[in-house]
Amino acid sequence: MYLVGFYSPKAKSGVTELSLSIYKWLKRNTYLSAAFISYGTLEKEEPSNELVHEFSKLSWAEQKRKVKKMKKEYDIIIYDASSQLSEGVLKLLPIVDRLFVVGEEHKDFAVKLYQTIQFNKIFDKSVKSFISQLQGNKTAIIRENKEGRVIGFNYSEKEANDIGQMVYTDYVTYYLEMKFIEKNKKIYNKIRKIPKEELHKGLYELGIDFEKALLFHKFIVLREVLGQDYNEALESLFPLLIHSSFDELLQKFQKELYIIAQFKI
């Protein structure tokens, strides 16, 4: 379900030792089904279905298929991405659900990597729609630790428990985020099936206040008058319907009316 990457931009940074310790901590201290992926070869660990060696030898397509399959089988997967700056590792980093950069000395690098991944998502066709953007927001979040520093770990046995707790807490947050997204997707799909002439009635039947449903319908009509496709208008305004009060929705509607009036003048 959930893929956590541990990475460092330089070799021999302790990434493998740290990521393995977190995998073992999760097995000892949580109810989660955990698995481990190593980009390279693990000398002291026996390969198995849940402990994968030599991930680098798989093609890019095979790596993605393997991750997709394992995310269906396990609650959490720890990905040891230690191999210096390699194209293979960097290609996979954006698809992890959480990314931790090992070594406090790499905190500036961690910030720049996060910004680069976020920037690239702007041009990614797979995250253009609202629902996809919601799902995309989980990608490569670099959390902060208790002291407020950018994530980076000077690994020691003493810190393994703190880092394990952090990863576990992050998993719980992610799980709740996914439930929230699934709920919104179900609501959105129901709204899409409502005949557009009866949108306000259908929204009211789904539990939306009548005044808010009527205003939202008018908002959609306004966007159509401006030349926006109905389904595009529905998707772009859906977050306002779900997360805004009637007054906030009205304010947004009036603002767009004002802008139109200014253009007509």
Short mmCIF file of C-alpha atoms in Angstrom, two decimals:
data_model
loop_
_atom_site.label_atom_id
_atom_site.label_comp_id
_atom_site.label_asym_id
_atom_site.label_seq_id
_atom_site.Cartn_x
_atom_site.Cartn_y
_atom_site.Cartn_z
CA MET A 1 0.00 0.00 0.00
CA TYR A 2 2.70 2.46 1.02
CA LEU A 3 6.26 2.84 -0.31
CA VAL A 4 8.90 4.65 1.77
CA GLY A 5 12.22 5.49 0.14
CA PHE A 6 15.53 6.06 1.95
CA TYR A 7 18.15 7.80 -0.16
CA SER A 8 21.47 9.64 -0.04
CA PRO A 9 23.27 11.41 -2.90
CA LYS A 10 26.60 9.83 -1.93
CA ALA A 11 27.89 6.28 -1.48
CA LYS A 12 28.52 4.61 1.90
CA SER A 13 26.06 6.86 3.75
CA GLY A 14 24.54 4.12 5.87
CA VAL A 15 21.31 4.08 3.84
CA THR A 16 21.08 0.29 3.70
CA GLU A 17 21.75 -0.18 7.42
CA LEU A 18 19.22 2.50 8.33
CA SER A 19 16.46 1.30 6.00
CA LEU A 20 16.93 -2.33 7.10
CA SER A 21 16.73 -1.30 10.75
CA ILE A 22 13.43 0.51 10.08
CA TYR A 23 12.04 -2.52 8.22
CA LYS A 24 12.95 -4.75 11.18
CA TRP A 25 11.58 -2.20 13.67
CA LEU A 26 8.22 -2.21 11.87
CA LYS A 27 8.15 -6.02 11.94
CA ARG A 28 8.82 -6.04 15.70
CA ASN A 29 6.69 -3.13 16.87
CA THR A 30 3.63 -2.84 14.61
CA TYR A 31 0.81 -4.95 13.23
CA LEU A 32 1.76 -3.98 9.65
CA SER A 33 2.78 -6.45 6.97
CA ALA A 34 6.16 -5.08 5.88
CA ALA A 35 8.46 -5.76 2.92
CA PHE A 36 11.89 -4.54 1.85
CA ILE A 37 13.34 -3.66 -1.57
CA SER A 38 17.08 -3.23 -2.03
CA TYR A 39 18.39 -1.47 -5.13
CA GLY A 40 21.63 -3.43 -4.76
CA THR A 41 22.70 -6.75 -3.25
CA LEU A 42 22.26 -7.54 0.45
CA GLU A 43 25.09 -9.73 1.72
CA LYS A 44 23.63 -10.73 5.11
CA GLU A 45 19.92 -11.05 4.23
CA GLU A 46 18.31 -14.01 2.48
CA PRO A 47 16.11 -13.02 -0.49
CA SER A 48 12.40 -13.87 -0.23
CA ASN A 49 9.01 -12.66 -1.47
CA GLU A 50 9.08 -9.85 1.08
CA LEU A 51 12.81 -9.11 0.94
CA VAL A 52 13.85 -8.29 -2.62
CA HIS A 53 17.51 -8.02 -3.69
CA GLU A 54 19.12 -6.48 -6.79
CA PHE A 55 16.20 -4.31 -7.81
CA SER A 56 18.60 -2.47 -10.15
CA LYS A 57 18.78 -5.52 -12.44
CA LEU A 58 15.09 -5.19 -13.35
CA SER A 59 14.04 -2.96 -16.24
CA TRP A 60 12.15 0.28 -15.46
CA ALA A 61 8.85 -1.32 -16.53
CA GLU A 62 9.57 -4.41 -14.40
CA GLN A 63 10.41 -2.24 -11.39
CA LYS A 64 7.10 -0.41 -11.65
CA ARG A 65 5.18 -3.68 -12.03
CA LYS A 66 6.99 -5.17 -9.03
CA VAL A 67 6.23 -2.14 -6.84
CA LYS A 68 2.58 -2.11 -7.93
CA LYS A 69 2.21 -5.82 -7.12
CA MET A 70 3.94 -5.50 -3.72
CA LYS A 71 1.81 -2.49 -2.73
CA LYS A 72 -1.23 -4.73 -3.11
CA GLU A 73 0.32 -7.42 -0.89
CA TYR A 74 1.95 -5.39 1.92
CA ASP A 75 0.92 -2.49 4.14
CA ILE A 76 4.32 -0.81 3.94
CA ILE A 77 7.42 -1.33 1.78
CA ILE A 78 10.83 0.08 2.68
CA TYR A 79 12.89 0.95 -0.41
CA ASP A 80 16.66 1.10 0.04
CA ALA A 81 17.62 3.45 -2.79
CA SER A 82 21.34 3.66 -1.95
CA SER A 83 23.53 3.71 -5.05
CA GLN A 84 24.90 7.24 -5.34
CA LEU A 85 23.42 9.42 -8.08
CA SER A 86 22.14 6.91 -10.63
CA GLU A 87 19.50 7.38 -13.28
CA GLY A 88 17.65 4.24 -12.20
CA VAL A 89 17.20 5.41 -8.62
CA LEU A 90 16.25 8.94 -9.58
CA LYS A 91 13.57 7.67 -11.98
CA LEU A 92 11.91 5.71 -9.17
CA LEU A 93 12.12 8.35 -6.44
CA PRO A 94 9.08 10.34 -7.65
CA ILE A 95 6.78 7.29 -7.32
CA VAL A 96 7.56 6.63 -3.66
CA ASP A 97 4.85 7.78 -1.26
CA ARG A 98 7.39 9.26 1.15
CA LEU A 99 11.05 10.05 0.62
CA PHE A 100 13.64 10.45 3.38
CA VAL A 101 17.13 11.72 2.64
CA VAL A 102 19.77 10.16 4.89
CA GLY A 103 22.37 12.46 6.48
CA GLU A 104 21.75 15.86 8.06
CA GLU A 105 24.47 17.28 5.84
CA HIS A 106 22.13 16.69 2.88
CA LYS A 107 19.27 18.86 4.10
CA ASP A 108 19.77 21.47 1.34
CA PHE A 109 19.86 18.68 -1.22
CA ALA A 110 16.64 17.24 0.26
CA VAL A 111 14.84 20.56 -0.19
CA LYS A 112 16.06 20.99 -3.78
CA LEU A 113 15.14 17.41 -4.68
CA TYR A 114 11.64 17.91 -3.28
CA GLN A 115 11.22 21.18 -5.20
CA THR A 116 12.43 19.55 -8.43
CA ILE A 117 9.98 16.66 -8.11
CA GLN A 118 7.11 19.04 -7.31
CA PHE A 119 8.01 21.24 -10.30
CA ASN A 120 8.15 18.26 -12.66
CA LYS A 121 4.66 17.21 -11.53
CA ILE A 122 3.29 20.44 -13.05
CA PHE A 123 4.07 19.04 -16.50
CA ASP A 124 3.07 15.47 -15.74
CA LYS A 125 -0.07 14.55 -17.69
CA SER A 126 -1.01 12.02 -15.00
CA VAL A 127 -1.60 14.73 -12.37
CA LYS A 128 -3.68 17.23 -14.37
CA SER A 129 -7.11 16.47 -12.96
CA PHE A 130 -8.29 17.38 -9.47
CA ILE A 131 -8.58 13.80 -8.30
CA SER A 132 -5.13 12.95 -9.69
CA GLN A 133 -3.70 16.04 -8.05
CA LEU A 134 -5.09 14.87 -4.72
CA GLN A 135 -3.34 11.57 -5.20
CA GLY A 136 -0.20 13.25 -6.46
CA ASN A 137 0.07 15.39 -3.34
CA LYS A 138 1.26 12.36 -1.40
CA THR A 139 4.36 11.98 -3.55
CA ALA A 140 7.87 12.66 -2.22
CA ILE A 141 6.87 14.63 0.85
CA ILE A 142 9.99 15.28 2.90
CA ARG A 143 8.78 15.61 6.48
CA GLU A 144 10.40 17.54 9.30
CA ASN A 145 11.56 15.95 12.55
CA LYS A 146 10.81 17.04 16.11
CA GLU A 147 13.51 19.73 16.08
CA GLY A 148 12.06 21.27 12.91
CA ARG A 149 15.02 20.34 10.73
CA VAL A 150 14.58 19.05 7.22
CA ILE A 151 14.61 15.26 7.22
CA GLY A 152 18.07 13.74 7.07
CA PHE A 153 19.34 11.09 9.45
CA ASN A 154 22.62 10.61 11.23
CA TYR A 155 21.84 6.98 11.86
CA SER A 156 22.54 5.31 15.18
CA GLU A 157 20.89 2.45 17.06
CA LYS A 158 19.52 4.98 19.52
CA GLU A 159 17.68 6.84 16.76
CA ALA A 160 16.15 3.74 15.10
CA ASN A 161 13.13 3.83 17.41
CA ASP A 162 12.46 7.55 16.76
CA ILE A 163 12.76 7.09 13.00
CA GLY A 164 10.58 3.96 13.09
CA GLN A 165 7.92 5.88 15.01
CA MET A 166 8.13 8.69 12.47
CA VAL A 167 7.67 6.31 9.53
CA TYR A 168 4.78 4.54 11.26
CA THR A 169 3.05 7.85 12.04
CA ASP A 170 3.54 8.89 8.43
CA TYR A 171 1.92 5.63 7.29
CA VAL A 172 -1.13 6.29 9.47
CA THR A 173 -1.42 9.83 8.05
CA TYR A 174 -1.11 8.46 4.52
CA TYR A 175 -3.78 5.82 5.22
CA LEU A 176 -6.21 8.51 6.38
CA GLU A 177 -5.37 10.65 3.33
CA MET A 178 -6.20 7.73 1.04
CA LYS A 179 -9.52 7.16 2.78
CA PHE A 180 -10.32 10.85 2.35
CA ILE A 181 -9.45 10.68 -1.37
CA GLU A 182 -11.55 7.55 -1.88
CA LYS A 183 -14.53 9.25 -0.23
CA ASN A 184 -14.18 12.33 -2.44
CA LYS A 185 -13.85 10.20 -5.57
CA LYS A 186 -17.09 8.37 -4.75
CA ILE A 187 -18.93 11.67 -4.22
CA TYR A 188 -17.49 13.15 -7.42
CA ASN A 189 -18.44 10.10 -9.49
CA LYS A 190 -22.03 10.31 -8.16
CA ILE A 191 -22.20 14.01 -9.09
CA ARG A 192 -20.93 13.32 -12.61
CA LYS A 193 -23.90 10.98 -13.18
CA ILE A 194 -26.47 13.70 -12.38
CA PRO A 195 -28.09 15.18 -15.54
CA LYS A 196 -26.62 18.67 -15.78
CA GLU A 197 -30.07 20.30 -16.08
CA GLU A 198 -30.95 18.80 -12.68
CA LEU A 199 -27.58 19.33 -11.01
CA HIS A 200 -28.91 21.37 -8.06
CA LYS A 201 -31.66 18.81 -7.38
CA GLY A 202 -29.20 15.93 -7.53
CA LEU A 203 -26.79 17.68 -5.18
CA TYR A 204 -29.61 18.32 -2.73
CA GLU A 205 -30.54 14.63 -2.83
CA LEU A 206 -26.89 13.79 -2.04
CA GLY A 207 -27.12 15.89 1.13
CA ILE A 208 -25.86 19.32 -0.02
CA ASP A 209 -27.81 22.31 1.37
CA PHE A 210 -30.32 23.46 -1.23
CA GLU A 211 -29.02 27.07 -1.36
CA LYS A 212 -25.46 25.88 -1.81
CA ALA A 213 -26.49 23.33 -4.43
CA LEU A 214 -28.37 25.99 -6.39
CA LEU A 215 -25.44 28.41 -6.21
CA PHE A 216 -23.02 25.72 -7.34
CA HIS A 217 -25.30 24.94 -10.31
CA LYS A 218 -25.28 28.64 -11.26
CA PHE A 219 -21.51 28.67 -10.97
CA ILE A 220 -21.25 25.76 -13.42
CA VAL A 221 -23.60 27.56 -15.84
CA LEU A 222 -21.43 30.68 -15.58
CA ARG A 223 -18.33 28.72 -16.46
CA GLU A 224 -20.12 27.17 -19.44
CA VAL A 225 -21.14 30.64 -20.65
CA LEU A 226 -17.45 31.57 -20.48
CA GLY A 227 -16.66 28.64 -22.77
CA GLN A 228 -15.54 25.97 -20.30
CA ASP A 229 -16.64 22.39 -20.92
CA TYR A 230 -19.27 21.19 -18.42
CA ASN A 231 -17.20 18.27 -17.09
CA GLU A 232 -14.09 20.44 -16.78
CA ALA A 233 -16.10 23.06 -14.88
CA LEU A 234 -17.52 20.36 -12.61
CA GLU A 235 -14.09 18.99 -11.81
CA SER A 236 -12.39 22.36 -11.26
CA LEU A 237 -15.18 23.64 -8.97
CA PHE A 238 -15.69 20.36 -7.09
CA PRO A 239 -13.14 21.27 -4.35
CA LEU A 240 -15.12 24.46 -3.63
CA LEU A 241 -18.32 22.47 -3.26
CA ILE A 242 -16.73 20.04 -0.79
CA HIS A 243 -14.47 22.32 1.21
CA SER A 244 -16.12 25.77 1.12
CA SER A 245 -19.03 27.20 3.05
CA PHE A 246 -21.97 28.83 1.26
CA ASP A 247 -20.53 32.29 1.97
CA GLU A 248 -17.09 31.33 0.60
CA LEU A 249 -18.66 29.85 -2.52
CA LEU A 250 -20.80 32.96 -2.97
CA GLN A 251 -17.75 35.22 -2.59
CA LYS A 252 -15.89 33.25 -5.28
CA PHE A 253 -18.93 33.36 -7.59
CA GLN A 254 -19.37 37.12 -7.13
CA LYS A 255 -15.67 37.70 -7.79
CA GLU A 256 -15.88 35.93 -11.14
CA LEU A 257 -19.03 37.89 -12.03
CA TYR A 258 -17.18 41.11 -11.20
CA ILE A 259 -14.24 40.16 -13.43
CA ILE A 260 -16.63 39.41 -16.32
CA ALA A 261 -18.35 42.77 -15.82
CA GLN A 262 -14.98 44.54 -15.92
CA PHE A 263 -14.11 42.90 -19.22
CA LYS A 264 -17.46 43.86 -20.74
CA ILE A 265 -16.85 47.49 -19.84
#
